[in-house]
PDB file of C-alpha atoms in Angstrom:
ATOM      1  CA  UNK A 140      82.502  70.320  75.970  1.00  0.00           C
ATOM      2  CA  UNK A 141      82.777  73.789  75.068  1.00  0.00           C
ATOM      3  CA  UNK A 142      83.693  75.308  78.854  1.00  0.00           C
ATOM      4  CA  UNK A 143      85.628  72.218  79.499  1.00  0.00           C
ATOM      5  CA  UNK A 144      89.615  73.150  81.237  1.00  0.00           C
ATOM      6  CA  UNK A 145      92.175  72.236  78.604  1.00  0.00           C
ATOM      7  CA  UNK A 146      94.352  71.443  81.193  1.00  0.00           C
ATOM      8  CA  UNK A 147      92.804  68.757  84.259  1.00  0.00           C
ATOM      9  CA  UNK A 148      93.201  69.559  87.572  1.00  0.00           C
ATOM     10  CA  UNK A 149      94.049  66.776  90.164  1.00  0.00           C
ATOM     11  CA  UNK A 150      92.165  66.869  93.409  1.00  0.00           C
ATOM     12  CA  UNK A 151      94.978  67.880  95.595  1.00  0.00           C
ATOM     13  CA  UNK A 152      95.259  70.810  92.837  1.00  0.00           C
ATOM     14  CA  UNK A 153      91.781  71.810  93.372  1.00  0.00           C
ATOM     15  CA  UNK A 154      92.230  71.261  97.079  1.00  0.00           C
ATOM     16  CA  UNK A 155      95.261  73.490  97.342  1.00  0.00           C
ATOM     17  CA  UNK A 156      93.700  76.390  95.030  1.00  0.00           C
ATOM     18  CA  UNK A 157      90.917  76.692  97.551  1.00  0.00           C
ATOM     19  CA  UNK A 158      92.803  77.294 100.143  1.00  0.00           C
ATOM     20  CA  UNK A 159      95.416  79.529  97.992  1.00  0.00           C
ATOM     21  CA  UNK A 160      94.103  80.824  94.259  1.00  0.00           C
ATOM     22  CA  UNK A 161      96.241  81.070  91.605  1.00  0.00           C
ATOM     23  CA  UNK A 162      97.768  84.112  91.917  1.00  0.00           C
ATOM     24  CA  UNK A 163      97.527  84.657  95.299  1.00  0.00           C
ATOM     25  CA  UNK A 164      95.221  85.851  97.855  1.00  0.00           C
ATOM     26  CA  UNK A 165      95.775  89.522  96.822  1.00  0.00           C
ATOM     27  CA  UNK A 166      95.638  88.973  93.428  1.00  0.00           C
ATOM     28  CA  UNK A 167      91.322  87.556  94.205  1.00  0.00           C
ATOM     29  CA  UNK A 168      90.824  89.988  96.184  1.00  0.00           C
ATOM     30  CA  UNK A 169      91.666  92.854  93.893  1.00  0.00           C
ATOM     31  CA  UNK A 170      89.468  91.081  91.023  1.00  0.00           C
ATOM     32  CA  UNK A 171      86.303  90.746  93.317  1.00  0.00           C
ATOM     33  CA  UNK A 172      86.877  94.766  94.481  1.00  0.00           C
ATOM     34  CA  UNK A 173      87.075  95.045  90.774  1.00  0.00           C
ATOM     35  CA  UNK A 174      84.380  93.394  89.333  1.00  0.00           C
ATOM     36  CA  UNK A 175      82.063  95.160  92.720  1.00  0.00           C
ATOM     37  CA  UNK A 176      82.806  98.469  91.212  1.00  0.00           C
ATOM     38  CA  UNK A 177      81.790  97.870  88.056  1.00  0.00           C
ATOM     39  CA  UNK A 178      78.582  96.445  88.661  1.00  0.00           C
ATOM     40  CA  UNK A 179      75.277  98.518  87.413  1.00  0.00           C
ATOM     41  CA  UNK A 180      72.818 100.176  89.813  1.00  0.00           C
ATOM     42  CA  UNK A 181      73.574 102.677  92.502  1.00  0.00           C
ATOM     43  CA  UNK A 182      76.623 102.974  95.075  1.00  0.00           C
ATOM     44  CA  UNK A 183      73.487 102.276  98.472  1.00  0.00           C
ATOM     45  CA  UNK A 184      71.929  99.330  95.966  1.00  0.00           C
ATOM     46  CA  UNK A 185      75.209  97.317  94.942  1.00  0.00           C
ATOM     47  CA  UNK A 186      76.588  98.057  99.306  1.00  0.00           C
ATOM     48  CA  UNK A 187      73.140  96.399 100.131  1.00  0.00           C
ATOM     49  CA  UNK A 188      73.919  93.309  98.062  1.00  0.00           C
ATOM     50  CA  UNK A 189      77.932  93.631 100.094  1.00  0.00           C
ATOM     51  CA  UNK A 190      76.055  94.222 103.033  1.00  0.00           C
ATOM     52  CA  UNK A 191      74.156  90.791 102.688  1.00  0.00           C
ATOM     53  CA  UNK A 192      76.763  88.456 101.179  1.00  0.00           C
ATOM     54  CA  UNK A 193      79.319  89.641 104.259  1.00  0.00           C
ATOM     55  CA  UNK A 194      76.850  88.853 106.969  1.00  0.00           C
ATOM     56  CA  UNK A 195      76.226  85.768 105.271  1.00  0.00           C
ATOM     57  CA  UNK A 196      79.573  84.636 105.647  1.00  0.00           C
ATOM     58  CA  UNK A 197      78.821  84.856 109.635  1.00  0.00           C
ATOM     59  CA  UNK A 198      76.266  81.932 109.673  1.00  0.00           C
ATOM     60  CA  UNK A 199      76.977  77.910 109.879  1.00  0.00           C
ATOM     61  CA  UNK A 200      75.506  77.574 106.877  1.00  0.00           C
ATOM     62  CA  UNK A 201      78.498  76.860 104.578  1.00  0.00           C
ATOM     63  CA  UNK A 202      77.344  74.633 102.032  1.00  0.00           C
ATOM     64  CA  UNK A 203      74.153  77.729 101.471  1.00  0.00           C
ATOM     65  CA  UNK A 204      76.370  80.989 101.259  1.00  0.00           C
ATOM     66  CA  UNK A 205      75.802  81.858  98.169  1.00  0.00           C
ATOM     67  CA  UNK A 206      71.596  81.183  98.129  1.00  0.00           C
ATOM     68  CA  UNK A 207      71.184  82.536 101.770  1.00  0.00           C
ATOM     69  CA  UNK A 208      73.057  86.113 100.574  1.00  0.00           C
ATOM     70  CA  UNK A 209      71.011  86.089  97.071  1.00  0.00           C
ATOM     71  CA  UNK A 210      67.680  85.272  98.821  1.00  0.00           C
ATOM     72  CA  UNK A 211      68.928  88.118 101.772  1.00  0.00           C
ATOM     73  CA  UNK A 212      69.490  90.781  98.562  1.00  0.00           C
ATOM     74  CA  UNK A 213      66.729  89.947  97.128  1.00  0.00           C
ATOM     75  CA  UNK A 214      64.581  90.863 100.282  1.00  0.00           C
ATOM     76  CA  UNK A 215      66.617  94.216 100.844  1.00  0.00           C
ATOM     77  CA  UNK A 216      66.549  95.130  97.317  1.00  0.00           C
ATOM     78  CA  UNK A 217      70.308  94.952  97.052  1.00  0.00           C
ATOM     79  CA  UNK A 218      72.397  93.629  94.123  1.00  0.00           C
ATOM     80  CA  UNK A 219      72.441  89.790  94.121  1.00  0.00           C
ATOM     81  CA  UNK A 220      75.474  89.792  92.093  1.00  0.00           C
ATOM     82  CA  UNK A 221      76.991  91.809  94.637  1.00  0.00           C
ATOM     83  CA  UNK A 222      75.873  89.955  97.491  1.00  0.00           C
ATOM     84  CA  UNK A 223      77.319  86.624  96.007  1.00  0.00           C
ATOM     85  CA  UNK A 224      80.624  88.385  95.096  1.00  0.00           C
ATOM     86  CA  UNK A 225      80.609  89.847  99.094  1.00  0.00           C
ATOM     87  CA  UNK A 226      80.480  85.975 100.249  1.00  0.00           C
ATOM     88  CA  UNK A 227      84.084  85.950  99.443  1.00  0.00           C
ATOM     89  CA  UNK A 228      84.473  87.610 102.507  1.00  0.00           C
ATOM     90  CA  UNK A 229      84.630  84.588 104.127  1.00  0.00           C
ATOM     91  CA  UNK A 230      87.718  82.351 102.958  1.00  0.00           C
ATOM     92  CA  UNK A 231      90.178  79.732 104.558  1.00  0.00           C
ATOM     93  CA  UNK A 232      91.913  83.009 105.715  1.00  0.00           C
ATOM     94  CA  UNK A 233      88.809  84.700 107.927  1.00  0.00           C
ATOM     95  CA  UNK A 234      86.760  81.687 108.454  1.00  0.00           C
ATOM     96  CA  UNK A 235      88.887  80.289 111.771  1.00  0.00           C
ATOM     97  CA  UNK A 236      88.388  84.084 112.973  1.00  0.00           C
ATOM     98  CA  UNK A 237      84.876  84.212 111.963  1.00  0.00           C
ATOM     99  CA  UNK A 238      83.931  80.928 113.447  1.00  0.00           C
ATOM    100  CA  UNK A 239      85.907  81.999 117.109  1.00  0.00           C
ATOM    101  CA  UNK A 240      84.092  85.346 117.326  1.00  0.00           C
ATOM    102  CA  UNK A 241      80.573  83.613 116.423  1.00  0.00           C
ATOM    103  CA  UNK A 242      81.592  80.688 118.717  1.00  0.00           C
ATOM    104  CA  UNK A 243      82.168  83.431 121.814  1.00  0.00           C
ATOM    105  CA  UNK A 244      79.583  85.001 121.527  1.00  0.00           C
ATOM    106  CA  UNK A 245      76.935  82.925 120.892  1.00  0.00           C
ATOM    107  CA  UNK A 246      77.891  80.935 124.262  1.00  0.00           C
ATOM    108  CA  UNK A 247      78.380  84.250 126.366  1.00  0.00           C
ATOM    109  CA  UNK A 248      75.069  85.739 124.686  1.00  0.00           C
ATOM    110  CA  UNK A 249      73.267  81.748 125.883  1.00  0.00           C
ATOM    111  CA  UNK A 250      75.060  82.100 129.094  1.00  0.00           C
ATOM    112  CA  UNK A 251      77.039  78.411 128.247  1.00  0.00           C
ATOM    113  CA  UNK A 252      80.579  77.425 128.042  1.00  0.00           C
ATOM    114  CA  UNK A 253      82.742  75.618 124.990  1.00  0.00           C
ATOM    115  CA  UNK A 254      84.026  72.474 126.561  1.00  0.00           C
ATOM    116  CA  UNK A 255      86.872  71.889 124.554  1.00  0.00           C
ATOM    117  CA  UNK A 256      88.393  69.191 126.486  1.00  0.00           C
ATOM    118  CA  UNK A 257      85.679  67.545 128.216  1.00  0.00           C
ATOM    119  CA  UNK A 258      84.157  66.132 125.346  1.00  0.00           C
ATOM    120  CA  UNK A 259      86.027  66.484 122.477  1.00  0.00           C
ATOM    121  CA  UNK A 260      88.091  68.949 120.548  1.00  0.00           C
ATOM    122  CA  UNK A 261      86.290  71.554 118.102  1.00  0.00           C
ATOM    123  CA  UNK A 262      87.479  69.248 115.213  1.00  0.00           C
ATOM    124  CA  UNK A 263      86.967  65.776 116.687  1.00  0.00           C
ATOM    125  CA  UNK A 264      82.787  67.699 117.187  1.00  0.00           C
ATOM    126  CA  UNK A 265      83.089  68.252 113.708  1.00  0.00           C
ATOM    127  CA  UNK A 266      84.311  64.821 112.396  1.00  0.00           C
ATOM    128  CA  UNK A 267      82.493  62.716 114.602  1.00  0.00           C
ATOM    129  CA  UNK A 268      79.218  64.762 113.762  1.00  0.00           C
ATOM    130  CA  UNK A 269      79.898  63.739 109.861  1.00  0.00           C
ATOM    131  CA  UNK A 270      80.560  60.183 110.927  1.00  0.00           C
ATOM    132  CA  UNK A 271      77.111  60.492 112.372  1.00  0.00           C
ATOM    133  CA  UNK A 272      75.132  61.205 109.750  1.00  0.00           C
ATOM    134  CA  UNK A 273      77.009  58.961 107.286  1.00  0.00           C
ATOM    135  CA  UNK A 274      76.324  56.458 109.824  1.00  0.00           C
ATOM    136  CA  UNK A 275      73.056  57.160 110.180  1.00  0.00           C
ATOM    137  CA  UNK A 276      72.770  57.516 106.195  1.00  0.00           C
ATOM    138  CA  UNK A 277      73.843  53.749 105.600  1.00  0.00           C
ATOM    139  CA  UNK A 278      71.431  52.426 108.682  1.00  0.00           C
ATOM    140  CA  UNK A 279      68.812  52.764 106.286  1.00  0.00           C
ATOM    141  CA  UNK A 280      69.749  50.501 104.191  1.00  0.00           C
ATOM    142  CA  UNK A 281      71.229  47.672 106.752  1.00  0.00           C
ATOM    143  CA  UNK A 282      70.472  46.330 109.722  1.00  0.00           C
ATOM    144  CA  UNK A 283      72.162  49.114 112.039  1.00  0.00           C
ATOM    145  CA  UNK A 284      70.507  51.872 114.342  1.00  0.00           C
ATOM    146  CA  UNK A 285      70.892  55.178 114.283  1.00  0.00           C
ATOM    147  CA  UNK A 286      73.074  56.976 116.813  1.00  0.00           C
ATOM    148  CA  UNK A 287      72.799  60.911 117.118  1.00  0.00           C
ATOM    149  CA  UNK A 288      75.060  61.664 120.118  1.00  0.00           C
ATOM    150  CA  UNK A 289      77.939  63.050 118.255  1.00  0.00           C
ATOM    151  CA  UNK A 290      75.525  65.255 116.159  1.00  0.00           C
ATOM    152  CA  UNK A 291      73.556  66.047 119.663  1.00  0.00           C
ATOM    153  CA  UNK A 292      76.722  67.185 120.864  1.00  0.00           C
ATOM    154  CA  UNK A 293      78.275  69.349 118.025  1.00  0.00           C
ATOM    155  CA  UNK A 294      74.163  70.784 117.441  1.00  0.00           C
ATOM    156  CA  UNK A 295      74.584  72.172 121.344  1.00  0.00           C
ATOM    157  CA  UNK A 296      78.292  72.920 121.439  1.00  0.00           C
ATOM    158  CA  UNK A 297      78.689  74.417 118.026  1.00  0.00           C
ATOM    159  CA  UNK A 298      76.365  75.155 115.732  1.00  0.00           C
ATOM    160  CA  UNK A 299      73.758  76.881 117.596  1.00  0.00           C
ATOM    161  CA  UNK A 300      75.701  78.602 119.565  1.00  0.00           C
ATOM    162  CA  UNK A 301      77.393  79.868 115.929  1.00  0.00           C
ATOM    163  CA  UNK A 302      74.539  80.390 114.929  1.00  0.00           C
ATOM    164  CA  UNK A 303      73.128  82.635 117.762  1.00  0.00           C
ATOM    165  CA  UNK A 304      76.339  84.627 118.342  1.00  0.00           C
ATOM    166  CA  UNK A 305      77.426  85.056 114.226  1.00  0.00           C
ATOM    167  CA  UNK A 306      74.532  87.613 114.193  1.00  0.00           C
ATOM    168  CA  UNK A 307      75.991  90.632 116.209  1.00  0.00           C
ATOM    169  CA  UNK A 308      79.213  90.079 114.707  1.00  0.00           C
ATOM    170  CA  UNK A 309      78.116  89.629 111.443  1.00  0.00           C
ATOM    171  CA  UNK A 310      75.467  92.652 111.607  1.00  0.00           C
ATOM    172  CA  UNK A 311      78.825  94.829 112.760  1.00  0.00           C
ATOM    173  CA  UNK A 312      80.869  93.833 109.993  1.00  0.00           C
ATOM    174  CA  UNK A 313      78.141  94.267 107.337  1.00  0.00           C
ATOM    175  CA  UNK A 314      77.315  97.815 108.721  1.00  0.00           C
ATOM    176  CA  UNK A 315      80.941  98.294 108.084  1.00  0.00           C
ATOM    177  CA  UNK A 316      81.339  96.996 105.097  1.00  0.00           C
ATOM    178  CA  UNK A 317      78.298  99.001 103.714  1.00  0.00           C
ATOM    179  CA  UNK A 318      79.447 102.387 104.876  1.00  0.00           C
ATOM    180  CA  UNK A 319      82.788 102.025 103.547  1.00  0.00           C
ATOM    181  CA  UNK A 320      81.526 100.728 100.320  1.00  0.00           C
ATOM    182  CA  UNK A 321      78.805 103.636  99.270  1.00  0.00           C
ATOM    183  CA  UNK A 322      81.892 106.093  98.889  1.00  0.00           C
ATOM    184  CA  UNK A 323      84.546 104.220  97.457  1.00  0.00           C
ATOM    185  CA  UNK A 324      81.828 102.790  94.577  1.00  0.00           C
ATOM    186  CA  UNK A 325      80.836 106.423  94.304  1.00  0.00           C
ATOM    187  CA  UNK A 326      84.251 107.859  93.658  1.00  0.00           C
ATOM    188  CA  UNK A 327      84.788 104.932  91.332  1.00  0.00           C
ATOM    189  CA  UNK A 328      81.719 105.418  89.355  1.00  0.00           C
ATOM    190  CA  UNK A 329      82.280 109.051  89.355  1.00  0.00           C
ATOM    191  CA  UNK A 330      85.807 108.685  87.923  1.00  0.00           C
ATOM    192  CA  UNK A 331      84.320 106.540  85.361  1.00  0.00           C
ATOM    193  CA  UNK A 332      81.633 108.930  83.761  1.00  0.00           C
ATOM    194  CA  UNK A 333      84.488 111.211  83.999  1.00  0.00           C
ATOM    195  CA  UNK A 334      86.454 109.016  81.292  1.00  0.00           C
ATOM    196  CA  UNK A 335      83.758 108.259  79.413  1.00  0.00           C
ATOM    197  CA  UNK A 336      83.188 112.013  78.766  1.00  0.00           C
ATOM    198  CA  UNK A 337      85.994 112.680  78.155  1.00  0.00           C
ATOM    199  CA  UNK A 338      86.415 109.694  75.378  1.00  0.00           C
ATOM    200  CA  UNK A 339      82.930 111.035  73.897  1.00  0.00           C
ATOM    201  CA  UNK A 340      83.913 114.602  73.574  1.00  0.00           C
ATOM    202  CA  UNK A 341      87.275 113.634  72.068  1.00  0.00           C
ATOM    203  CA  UNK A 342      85.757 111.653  69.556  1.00  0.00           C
ATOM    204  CA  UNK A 343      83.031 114.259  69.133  1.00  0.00           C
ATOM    205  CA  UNK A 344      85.950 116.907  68.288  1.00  0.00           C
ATOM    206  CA  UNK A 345      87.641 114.228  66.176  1.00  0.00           C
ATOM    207  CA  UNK A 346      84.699 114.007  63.862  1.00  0.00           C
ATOM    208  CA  UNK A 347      84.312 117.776  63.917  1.00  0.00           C
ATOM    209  CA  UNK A 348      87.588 118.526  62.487  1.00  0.00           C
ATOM    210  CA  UNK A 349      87.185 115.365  60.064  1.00  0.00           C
ATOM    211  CA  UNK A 350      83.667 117.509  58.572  1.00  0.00           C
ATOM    212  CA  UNK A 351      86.124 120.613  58.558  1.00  0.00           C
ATOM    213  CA  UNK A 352      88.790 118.691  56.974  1.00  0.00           C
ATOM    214  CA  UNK A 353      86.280 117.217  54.414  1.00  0.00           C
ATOM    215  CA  UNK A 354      83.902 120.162  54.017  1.00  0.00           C
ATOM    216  CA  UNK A 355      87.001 122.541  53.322  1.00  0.00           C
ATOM    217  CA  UNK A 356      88.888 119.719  50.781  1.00  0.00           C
ATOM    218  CA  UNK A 357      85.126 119.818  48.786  1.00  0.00           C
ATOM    219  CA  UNK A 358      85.017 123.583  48.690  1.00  0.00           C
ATOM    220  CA  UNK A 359      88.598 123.750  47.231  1.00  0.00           C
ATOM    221  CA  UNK A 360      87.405 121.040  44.479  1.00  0.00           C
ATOM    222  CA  UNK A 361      85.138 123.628  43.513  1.00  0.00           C
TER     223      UNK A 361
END
């Protein structure tokens, strides 16, 4: 295959670039600023696309970053490419933060409580709600019923409640995010015309004195 890696990967490879890229953290984080500023369109039209793809990053919805922030850019005319770039936002380094801000406040904003010891640990909610539905996935095909406790459990305790309280939050941080973008992209568009004059007029005078150069070698001829 013609995009196919030279060199294979192992899963604990792949695994352990997730959480840590090549390169480093820094090192990503430079090339997505990079590739932001460079994208086509206006400073307010690529921070709408940021603005989408960072509140994105503030929902449950993990698996459905990436088509929740295009379909979000798409509805506030922003840049989609910008919006899936701004997803990035949310990494193994933000996402425990992320998920404890959307946690509190979607339980103080629905007036409940996160029992973490008198059911289970956030974790063991998590795990046991995936044994659920793999459980529930094979009782179709034997002889087994259904259970949906665990998933009852980890609907009430975690994901709504994320789900309810990662809007503030993530409204707050997109805001940000917007307003800081508009000038920096600016700027960095700005500075880039700026070359690109400059390389045009150089080469204009270039060719200028070649004319001269030629135009005065012909006259001599004659």
């Amino acid at each position: 295959m013609v995009f196919k890696r030279r060199d294979r990967r192992t899963f604990y490879q792949v695994v352990g670039h997730f959480f840590y890229p090549r390169g480093g953290w820094t090192r990503a984080f430079h090339y997505v600023r990079h590739r932001l500023h460079r994208l086509p369109g206006s400073p307010e039209f690529i921070a709408r696309g940021i603005w989408c793809g960072v509140f994105t990053t503030f929902t449950p919805y993990y698996t459905m970053h990436f088509v929740i922030a295009a379909v979000l850019a798409r509805l506030s005319s922003g840049n989609i490419l910008a919006a899936l770039l701004a997803t990035f936002f949310g990494n193994p380094l933000t996402y425990l933060p992320i998920g404890i801000i959307s946690l509190k406040t979607g339980h103080f904003l629905l007036g409940t409580e996160f029992h973490e010891r008198e059911h289970q640990s956030l974790a063991a909610k998590f795990a046991n709600a995936g044994a659920d539905l793999w459980h529930n996935f094979w009782s179709i095909f034997v002889d087994q019923s259904a259970d949906w406790a665990s998933l009852k459990i980890f609907y009430d305790e975690v994901f709504f409640p994320y789900m309810i309280g990662g809007i503030i939050p993530g409204i707050i941080t997109a805001t940000i995010a917007y307003y800081l973008s508009v000038p920096v992209i600016r700027a960095y568009q700005k500075r880039r015309s700026n070359r690109v004059q400059k390389k045009i007029a150089r080469a204009r005078a270039k060719a200028i004195k070649q004319a001269a150069r030629v135009a005065a070698s012909d006259k001599s001829k004659l």
